[in-house]
Amino acid sequence: MRLKSSLPGVAWPAFPNDRAAILLALLRQYEESQWWSPAQLRNAQFLQLSLLANHAVRTVPFHAERLSKAGFTPGRPMTPEVWNRLPVLTRGDVRDGEELLKASFYPPAFGETVTASSGGSTGVPVRVLKTKLDGILWKAAHLREFQWNGIDPGLEIANLRGATAFMNAVRKRPDAIE
């Protein structure tokens, strides 16, 4: 991945802007953590789950109820036992509990919230709130996917969805497509 320097008069090595520096730091952590032992990865995941659950139990009515029923104690770490008792969040839960799934506040460092919606494969829309932080994490995961697949993120990229019949035809007769 080639970076553009944000510092006038310096092309190489590039000095990334704040957003690019954050993305690079996330990519580095993803690269490093892929080699962690299962125990190291699980510990990191449960540390984050603990922070998330403690925020949710104070600010999200839907999750506060589920966490309580699963035996989560506010102010305490999330445990595998409690985690395994939590029911899976379904599309119906998201659709029907839209207001109960909104936090009463978000950490200021997470940035502004925006509403995202999707009809998905069912055509029944669901709406969720996302923060600026969510966008950064999504971008880092997307860049990681590009790395895995050898895709240059600086190129124009098109995502074809619902094109199964077309792609099957191309596989059968690639010379038919010009």
CSV table of N, CA, C and O in Angstrom, one decimal, residues 3-109:
chain,number,residue,atom,x,y,z
A,3,LEU,N,1.4,5.2,0.5
A,3,LEU,CA,0.8,6.3,1.3
A,3,LEU,C,1.1,7.6,0.6
A,3,LEU,O,2.2,7.8,0.1
A,4,LYS,N,0.2,8.5,0.7
A,4,LYS,CA,0.5,9.9,0.3
A,4,LYS,C,0.8,10.7,1.5
A,4,LYS,O,0.1,10.6,2.5
A,5,SER,N,1.9,11.4,1.5
A,5,SER,CA,2.3,12.2,2.7
A,5,SER,C,1.4,13.4,2.9
A,5,SER,O,1.1,14.1,1.9
A,6,SER,N,1.1,13.7,4.1
A,6,SER,CA,0.3,14.8,4.4
A,6,SER,C,1.2,16.0,4.8
A,6,SER,O,0.7,17.1,5.0
A,7,LEU,N,2.5,15.8,4.8
A,7,LEU,CA,3.5,16.8,5.1
A,7,LEU,C,4.0,17.5,3.8
A,7,LEU,O,4.7,16.8,3.1
A,8,PRO,N,3.7,18.7,3.6
A,8,PRO,CA,4.2,19.4,2.4
A,8,PRO,C,5.7,19.3,2.3
A,8,PRO,O,6.4,19.5,3.3
A,9,GLY,N,6.2,19.0,1.1
A,9,GLY,CA,7.7,18.9,0.9
A,9,GLY,C,8.3,17.6,1.2
A,9,GLY,O,9.5,17.4,1.1
A,10,VAL,N,7.5,16.6,1.7
A,10,VAL,CA,8.0,15.3,2.0
A,10,VAL,C,7.1,14.3,1.3
A,10,VAL,O,5.9,14.2,1.6
A,11,ALA,N,7.8,13.5,0.4
A,11,ALA,CA,7.0,12.5,-0.3
A,11,ALA,C,7.3,11.1,0.3
A,11,ALA,O,6.4,10.2,0.3
A,12,TRP,N,8.6,10.9,0.6
A,12,TRP,CA,9.0,9.6,1.2
A,12,TRP,C,10.0,9.7,2.2
A,12,TRP,O,11.0,10.5,2.0
A,13,PRO,N,9.9,9.1,3.4
A,13,PRO,CA,8.8,8.3,3.8
A,13,PRO,C,7.6,9.2,4.0
A,13,PRO,O,7.7,10.3,4.5
A,14,ALA,N,6.4,8.7,3.7
A,14,ALA,CA,5.2,9.4,3.8
A,14,ALA,C,4.8,9.7,5.3
A,14,ALA,O,5.1,8.8,6.2
A,15,PHE,N,4.3,10.9,5.6
A,15,PHE,CA,3.8,11.2,6.9
A,15,PHE,C,2.3,11.2,6.8
A,15,PHE,O,1.7,12.1,6.2
A,16,PRO,N,1.7,10.1,7.3
A,16,PRO,CA,0.2,10.0,7.1
A,16,PRO,C,-0.6,11.0,7.9
A,16,PRO,O,-0.1,11.5,8.9
A,17,ASN,N,-1.8,11.3,7.4
A,17,ASN,CA,-2.6,12.2,8.2
A,17,ASN,C,-3.2,11.4,9.4
A,17,ASN,O,-2.9,10.2,9.5
A,18,ASP,N,-3.9,12.0,10.3
A,18,ASP,CA,-4.4,11.3,11.5
A,18,ASP,C,-5.2,10.0,11.2
A,18,ASP,O,-5.0,9.0,11.8
A,19,ARG,N,-6.1,10.1,10.2
A,19,ARG,CA,-7.0,9.0,9.9
A,19,ARG,C,-6.1,7.9,9.3
A,19,ARG,O,-6.3,6.7,9.7
A,20,ALA,N,-5.2,8.2,8.4
A,20,ALA,CA,-4.4,7.1,7.8
A,20,ALA,C,-3.5,6.5,8.9
A,20,ALA,O,-3.2,5.3,8.9
A,21,ALA,N,-3.0,7.3,9.8
A,21,ALA,CA,-2.1,6.8,10.9
A,21,ALA,C,-2.9,5.8,11.7
A,21,ALA,O,-2.4,4.7,12.1
A,22,ILE,N,-4.2,6.1,12.0
A,22,ILE,CA,-5.0,5.2,12.8
A,22,ILE,C,-5.2,3.9,12.0
A,22,ILE,O,-5.1,2.8,12.6
A,23,LEU,N,-5.6,4.0,10.7
A,23,LEU,CA,-5.8,2.8,9.9
A,23,LEU,C,-4.5,1.9,9.9
A,23,LEU,O,-4.6,0.7,10.0
A,24,LEU,N,-3.4,2.6,9.7
A,24,LEU,CA,-2.1,1.8,9.7
A,24,LEU,C,-1.9,1.1,11.1
A,24,LEU,O,-1.4,0.0,11.1
A,25,ALA,N,-2.2,1.8,12.1
A,25,ALA,CA,-2.0,1.2,13.5
A,25,ALA,C,-2.9,0.0,13.6
A,25,ALA,O,-2.5,-1.0,14.2
A,26,LEU,N,-4.2,0.2,13.2
A,26,LEU,CA,-5.1,-1.0,13.3
A,26,LEU,C,-4.7,-2.1,12.4
A,26,LEU,O,-4.7,-3.3,12.8
A,27,LEU,N,-4.2,-1.9,11.2
A,27,LEU,CA,-3.7,-2.9,10.3
A,27,LEU,C,-2.5,-3.6,10.9
A,27,LEU,O,-2.4,-4.9,10.8
A,28,ARG,N,-1.7,-2.9,11.6
A,28,ARG,CA,-0.5,-3.5,12.2
A,28,ARG,C,-0.9,-4.4,13.3
A,28,ARG,O,-0.4,-5.5,13.5
A,29,GLN,N,-1.9,-4.0,14.1
A,29,GLN,CA,-2.4,-4.8,15.2
A,29,GLN,C,-3.1,-6.1,14.7
A,29,GLN,O,-3.0,-7.2,15.3
A,30,TYR,N,-3.9,-5.9,13.6
A,30,TYR,CA,-4.5,-7.1,13.0
A,30,TYR,C,-3.5,-8.1,12.5
A,30,TYR,O,-3.6,-9.3,12.7
A,31,GLU,N,-2.4,-7.6,11.9
A,31,GLU,CA,-1.3,-8.4,11.4
A,31,GLU,C,-0.7,-9.2,12.5
A,31,GLU,O,-0.4,-10.4,12.5
A,32,GLU,N,-0.4,-8.5,13.6
A,32,GLU,CA,0.3,-9.1,14.8
A,32,GLU,C,-0.6,-10.1,15.5
A,32,GLU,O,-0.2,-11.2,15.8
A,33,SER,N,-1.9,-9.7,15.6
A,33,SER,CA,-2.8,-10.6,16.4
A,33,SER,C,-3.1,-11.9,15.7
A,33,SER,O,-3.6,-12.8,16.3
A,34,GLN,N,-2.9,-11.9,14.4
A,34,GLN,CA,-3.3,-13.2,13.7
A,34,GLN,C,-2.4,-14.3,14.1
A,34,GLN,O,-2.7,-15.5,13.9
A,35,TRP,N,-1.2,-14.0,14.7
A,35,TRP,CA,-0.3,-15.0,15.2
A,35,TRP,C,-0.4,-15.3,16.7
A,35,TRP,O,0.3,-16.1,17.2
A,36,TRP,N,-1.3,-14.6,17.4
A,36,TRP,CA,-1.5,-14.9,18.8
A,36,TRP,C,-2.0,-16.3,19.0
A,36,TRP,O,-2.7,-16.9,18.2
A,37,SER,N,-1.7,-16.8,20.2
A,37,SER,CA,-2.3,-18.1,20.6
A,37,SER,C,-3.8,-17.9,20.8
A,37,SER,O,-4.3,-16.8,21.0
A,38,PRO,N,-4.6,-19.0,20.8
A,38,PRO,CA,-6.0,-18.8,21.0
A,38,PRO,C,-6.3,-18.2,22.4
A,38,PRO,O,-7.2,-17.4,22.5
A,39,ALA,N,-5.5,-18.5,23.4
A,39,ALA,CA,-5.7,-17.9,24.7
A,39,ALA,C,-5.5,-16.4,24.7
A,39,ALA,O,-6.2,-15.6,25.3
A,40,GLN,N,-4.4,-15.9,24.0
A,40,GLN,CA,-4.2,-14.5,23.9
A,40,GLN,C,-5.3,-13.8,23.2
A,40,GLN,O,-5.7,-12.7,23.6
A,41,LEU,N,-5.8,-14.3,22.1
A,41,LEU,CA,-6.9,-13.7,21.4
A,41,LEU,C,-8.1,-13.7,22.2
A,41,LEU,O,-8.8,-12.7,22.3
A,42,ARG,N,-8.4,-14.8,22.9
A,42,ARG,CA,-9.6,-14.9,23.7
A,42,ARG,C,-9.6,-13.8,24.8
A,42,ARG,O,-10.5,-13.1,25.1
A,43,ASN,N,-8.4,-13.7,25.5
A,43,ASN,CA,-8.2,-12.7,26.5
A,43,ASN,C,-8.5,-11.2,26.0
A,43,ASN,O,-9.2,-10.5,26.7
A,44,ALA,N,-8.0,-10.9,24.8
A,44,ALA,CA,-8.2,-9.6,24.2
A,44,ALA,C,-9.7,-9.4,23.9
A,44,ALA,O,-10.2,-8.3,24.2
A,45,GLN,N,-10.3,-10.4,23.4
A,45,GLN,CA,-11.7,-10.3,23.0
A,45,GLN,C,-12.6,-10.1,24.3
A,45,GLN,O,-13.5,-9.3,24.3
A,46,PHE,N,-12.3,-10.9,25.3
A,46,PHE,CA,-13.1,-10.7,26.5
A,46,PHE,C,-12.8,-9.4,27.3
A,46,PHE,O,-13.7,-8.9,27.9
A,47,LEU,N,-11.6,-8.9,27.1
A,47,LEU,CA,-11.4,-7.6,27.7
A,47,LEU,C,-12.3,-6.5,27.0
A,47,LEU,O,-12.9,-5.7,27.7
A,48,GLN,N,-12.3,-6.6,25.7
A,48,GLN,CA,-13.2,-5.7,24.9
A,48,GLN,C,-14.7,-6.0,25.2
A,48,GLN,O,-15.5,-5.0,25.4
A,49,LEU,N,-15.1,-7.2,25.3
A,49,LEU,CA,-16.4,-7.6,25.6
A,49,LEU,C,-16.8,-7.0,27.0
A,49,LEU,O,-18.0,-6.6,27.2
A,50,SER,N,-15.9,-7.1,27.9
A,50,SER,CA,-16.2,-6.5,29.2
A,50,SER,C,-16.5,-5.0,29.2
A,50,SER,O,-17.4,-4.5,29.8
A,51,LEU,N,-15.7,-4.3,28.4
A,51,LEU,CA,-15.9,-2.9,28.3
A,51,LEU,C,-17.3,-2.6,27.6
A,51,LEU,O,-18.0,-1.7,28.0
A,52,LEU,N,-17.5,-3.4,26.6
A,52,LEU,CA,-18.8,-3.2,25.8
A,52,LEU,C,-20.0,-3.5,26.7
A,52,LEU,O,-21.0,-2.8,26.7
A,53,ALA,N,-19.9,-4.6,27.4
A,53,ALA,CA,-21.1,-5.1,28.2
A,53,ALA,C,-21.3,-4.1,29.4
A,53,ALA,O,-22.5,-3.7,29.7
A,54,ASN,N,-20.2,-3.5,30.0
A,54,ASN,CA,-20.4,-2.6,31.0
A,54,ASN,C,-21.0,-1.3,30.5
A,54,ASN,O,-21.7,-0.6,31.2
A,55,HIS,N,-20.7,-0.9,29.3
A,55,HIS,CA,-21.3,0.3,28.7
A,55,HIS,C,-22.8,0.0,28.4
A,55,HIS,O,-23.7,0.8,28.7
A,56,ALA,N,-23.0,-1.2,27.8
A,56,ALA,CA,-24.4,-1.5,27.3
A,56,ALA,C,-25.3,-1.7,28.5
A,56,ALA,O,-26.5,-1.3,28.4
A,57,VAL,N,-24.9,-2.2,29.6
A,57,VAL,CA,-25.8,-2.5,30.8
A,57,VAL,C,-26.2,-1.1,31.4
A,57,VAL,O,-27.3,-1.1,32.0
A,58,ARG,N,-25.4,-0.1,31.2
A,58,ARG,CA,-25.8,1.3,31.7
A,58,ARG,C,-26.6,2.1,30.7
A,58,ARG,O,-27.3,3.0,31.1
A,59,THR,N,-26.5,1.8,29.4
A,59,THR,CA,-27.0,2.7,28.4
A,59,THR,C,-28.0,2.1,27.4
A,59,THR,O,-28.6,2.9,26.7
A,60,VAL,N,-28.1,0.8,27.3
A,60,VAL,CA,-28.9,0.2,26.2
A,60,VAL,C,-29.9,-0.7,26.9
A,60,VAL,O,-29.6,-1.8,27.3
A,61,PRO,N,-31.2,-0.3,27.0
A,61,PRO,CA,-32.2,-1.0,27.7
A,61,PRO,C,-32.3,-2.5,27.2
A,61,PRO,O,-32.4,-3.4,28.0
A,62,PHE,N,-32.3,-2.7,25.9
A,62,PHE,CA,-32.4,-4.1,25.4
A,62,PHE,C,-31.3,-5.0,25.9
A,62,PHE,O,-31.5,-6.1,26.4
A,63,HIS,N,-30.1,-4.5,25.8
A,63,HIS,CA,-28.9,-5.3,26.3
A,63,HIS,C,-28.8,-5.4,27.8
A,63,HIS,O,-28.4,-6.4,28.3
A,64,ALA,N,-29.3,-4.3,28.5
A,64,ALA,CA,-29.2,-4.4,29.9
A,64,ALA,C,-30.1,-5.5,30.4
A,64,ALA,O,-29.7,-6.3,31.3
A,65,GLU,N,-31.3,-5.7,29.8
A,65,GLU,CA,-32.2,-6.8,30.2
A,65,GLU,C,-31.5,-8.2,29.9
A,65,GLU,O,-31.5,-9.1,30.8
A,66,ARG,N,-31.0,-8.3,28.7
A,66,ARG,CA,-30.4,-9.6,28.3
A,66,ARG,C,-29.2,-9.9,29.2
A,66,ARG,O,-28.9,-11.1,29.5
A,67,LEU,N,-28.3,-8.9,29.4
A,67,LEU,CA,-27.1,-9.1,30.2
A,67,LEU,C,-27.5,-9.6,31.6
A,67,LEU,O,-26.9,-10.5,32.2
A,68,SER,N,-28.5,-8.9,32.2
A,68,SER,CA,-28.9,-9.2,33.5
A,68,SER,C,-29.4,-10.7,33.6
A,68,SER,O,-29.1,-11.5,34.5
A,69,LYS,N,-30.3,-11.1,32.6
A,69,LYS,CA,-30.8,-12.4,32.6
A,69,LYS,C,-29.7,-13.5,32.4
A,69,LYS,O,-29.9,-14.6,32.9
A,70,ALA,N,-28.7,-13.1,31.7
A,70,ALA,CA,-27.6,-14.0,31.5
A,70,ALA,C,-26.6,-14.1,32.7
A,70,ALA,O,-25.7,-15.0,32.7
A,71,GLY,N,-26.8,-13.2,33.7
A,71,GLY,CA,-26.0,-13.3,34.9
A,71,GLY,C,-24.8,-12.3,34.9
A,71,GLY,O,-23.9,-12.5,35.8
A,72,PHE,N,-24.8,-11.4,34.0
A,72,PHE,CA,-23.7,-10.4,34.0
A,72,PHE,C,-23.9,-9.4,35.2
A,72,PHE,O,-25.0,-8.9,35.5
A,73,THR,N,-22.8,-9.2,35.9
A,73,THR,CA,-22.7,-8.3,37.0
A,73,THR,C,-22.1,-7.0,36.5
A,73,THR,O,-20.9,-7.0,36.2
A,74,PRO,N,-22.8,-5.8,36.6
A,74,PRO,CA,-22.2,-4.6,36.2
A,74,PRO,C,-20.9,-4.3,37.0
A,74,PRO,O,-20.9,-4.6,38.2
A,75,GLY,N,-19.9,-3.7,36.3
A,75,GLY,CA,-18.6,-3.4,36.9
A,75,GLY,C,-17.7,-4.6,37.0
A,75,GLY,O,-16.6,-4.5,37.4
A,76,ARG,N,-18.1,-5.8,36.5
A,76,ARG,CA,-17.3,-7.0,36.5
A,76,ARG,C,-16.9,-7.3,35.1
A,76,ARG,O,-17.6,-6.9,34.1
A,77,PRO,N,-15.9,-8.2,34.9
A,77,PRO,CA,-15.6,-8.6,33.6
A,77,PRO,C,-16.6,-9.6,33.0
A,77,PRO,O,-17.3,-10.3,33.8
A,78,MET,N,-16.7,-9.6,31.7
A,78,MET,CA,-17.5,-10.6,31.0
A,78,MET,C,-16.8,-11.9,31.1
A,78,MET,O,-15.6,-12.0,31.0
A,79,THR,N,-17.6,-13.0,31.4
A,79,THR,CA,-17.0,-14.3,31.5
A,79,THR,C,-17.6,-15.2,30.3
A,79,THR,O,-18.6,-14.9,29.8
A,80,PRO,N,-16.8,-16.2,30.0
A,80,PRO,CA,-17.3,-17.1,28.9
A,80,PRO,C,-18.7,-17.7,29.3
A,80,PRO,O,-19.5,-17.9,28.4
A,81,GLU,N,-18.9,-18.0,30.6
A,81,GLU,CA,-20.2,-18.6,31.0
A,81,GLU,C,-21.3,-17.6,30.7
A,81,GLU,O,-22.4,-18.0,30.2
A,82,VAL,N,-21.2,-16.4,31.1
A,82,VAL,CA,-22.2,-15.4,30.8
A,82,VAL,C,-22.4,-15.2,29.3
A,82,VAL,O,-23.5,-15.2,28.8
A,83,TRP,N,-21.3,-15.1,28.6
A,83,TRP,CA,-21.3,-14.9,27.2
A,83,TRP,C,-22.1,-16.0,26.5
A,83,TRP,O,-22.9,-15.7,25.6
A,84,ASN,N,-21.9,-17.2,26.9
A,84,ASN,CA,-22.5,-18.4,26.3
A,84,ASN,C,-24.0,-18.4,26.6
A,84,ASN,O,-24.8,-19.1,25.9
A,85,ARG,N,-24.5,-17.7,27.7
A,85,ARG,CA,-25.9,-17.7,28.0
A,85,ARG,C,-26.7,-16.6,27.3
A,85,ARG,O,-27.9,-16.6,27.3
A,86,LEU,N,-25.9,-15.7,26.7
A,86,LEU,CA,-26.6,-14.6,26.0
A,86,LEU,C,-27.2,-15.1,24.7
A,86,LEU,O,-26.6,-15.8,23.9
A,87,PRO,N,-28.5,-14.8,24.4
A,87,PRO,CA,-29.1,-15.2,23.2
A,87,PRO,C,-28.6,-14.5,22.0
A,87,PRO,O,-28.1,-13.3,22.1
A,88,VAL,N,-28.6,-15.1,20.8
A,88,VAL,CA,-28.1,-14.4,19.6
A,88,VAL,C,-29.1,-13.3,19.3
A,88,VAL,O,-30.3,-13.5,19.3
A,89,LEU,N,-28.5,-12.2,18.9
A,89,LEU,CA,-29.3,-11.1,18.4
A,89,LEU,C,-29.8,-11.4,17.0
A,89,LEU,O,-29.0,-11.6,16.1
A,90,THR,N,-31.1,-11.4,16.8
A,90,THR,CA,-31.7,-11.7,15.5
A,90,THR,C,-32.1,-10.4,14.7
A,90,THR,O,-32.2,-9.3,15.3
A,91,ARG,N,-32.3,-10.6,13.4
A,91,ARG,CA,-32.8,-9.5,12.6
A,91,ARG,C,-34.1,-9.0,13.2
A,91,ARG,O,-34.3,-7.8,13.2
A,92,GLY,N,-35.0,-9.9,13.6
A,92,GLY,CA,-36.2,-9.4,14.2
A,92,GLY,C,-36.0,-8.6,15.4
A,92,GLY,O,-36.8,-7.6,15.7
A,93,ASP,N,-35.0,-9.0,16.3
A,93,ASP,CA,-34.7,-8.2,17.5
A,93,ASP,C,-34.4,-6.8,17.1
A,93,ASP,O,-34.8,-5.8,17.7
A,94,VAL,N,-33.5,-6.7,16.0
A,94,VAL,CA,-33.1,-5.3,15.6
A,94,VAL,C,-34.2,-4.5,15.0
A,94,VAL,O,-34.4,-3.4,15.3
A,95,ARG,N,-35.1,-5.2,14.2
A,95,ARG,CA,-36.2,-4.5,13.6
A,95,ARG,C,-37.2,-4.1,14.6
A,95,ARG,O,-37.7,-3.0,14.6
A,96,ASP,N,-37.6,-5.0,15.5
A,96,ASP,CA,-38.6,-4.7,16.5
A,96,ASP,C,-38.2,-3.9,17.7
A,96,ASP,O,-39.0,-3.2,18.3
A,97,GLY,N,-36.9,-3.9,18.0
A,97,GLY,CA,-36.4,-3.2,19.2
A,97,GLY,C,-35.5,-2.0,18.9
A,97,GLY,O,-34.7,-1.7,19.7
A,98,GLU,N,-35.8,-1.4,17.7
A,98,GLU,CA,-34.9,-0.3,17.3
A,98,GLU,C,-34.6,0.7,18.3
A,98,GLU,O,-33.5,1.1,18.6
A,99,GLU,N,-35.6,1.2,19.0
A,99,GLU,CA,-35.5,2.3,20.0
A,99,GLU,C,-34.8,1.7,21.2
A,99,GLU,O,-33.9,2.4,21.9
A,100,LEU,N,-35.1,0.5,21.6
A,100,LEU,CA,-34.5,-0.1,22.8
A,100,LEU,C,-33.0,-0.5,22.6
A,100,LEU,O,-32.3,-0.7,23.6
A,101,LEU,N,-32.6,-0.5,21.3
A,101,LEU,CA,-31.2,-0.9,21.0
A,101,LEU,C,-30.3,0.4,20.9
A,101,LEU,O,-29.1,0.2,20.8
A,102,LYS,N,-30.9,1.5,21.1
A,102,LYS,CA,-30.1,2.8,21.0
A,102,LYS,C,-29.5,3.1,22.4
A,102,LYS,O,-30.3,3.0,23.4
A,103,ALA,N,-28.2,3.4,22.5
A,103,ALA,CA,-27.6,3.8,23.7
A,103,ALA,C,-28.1,5.2,24.1
A,103,ALA,O,-28.3,6.0,23.2
A,104,SER,N,-28.2,5.4,25.4
A,104,SER,CA,-28.6,6.8,25.8
A,104,SER,C,-27.4,7.8,25.6
A,104,SER,O,-27.6,9.0,25.6
A,105,PHE,N,-26.2,7.2,25.6
A,105,PHE,CA,-25.0,8.1,25.2
A,105,PHE,C,-23.9,7.2,24.7
A,105,PHE,O,-23.9,6.0,24.9
A,106,TYR,N,-23.0,7.8,23.9
A,106,TYR,CA,-21.9,7.1,23.4
A,106,TYR,C,-20.6,7.9,23.8
A,106,TYR,O,-20.7,9.1,24.0
A,107,PRO,N,-19.5,7.2,24.0
A,107,PRO,CA,-18.3,7.9,24.4
A,107,PRO,C,-18.0,9.0,23.4
A,107,PRO,O,-18.0,8.7,22.2
A,108,PRO,N,-17.7,10.2,23.8
A,108,PRO,CA,-17.4,11.2,22.8
A,108,PRO,C,-16.3,10.9,21.8
A,108,PRO,O,-16.4,11.3,20.7
A,109,ALA,N,-15.3,10.1,22.2
A,109,ALA,CA,-14.2,9.7,21.3
A,109,ALA,C,-14.7,8.8,20.2
A,109,ALA,O,-14.0,8.7,19.2
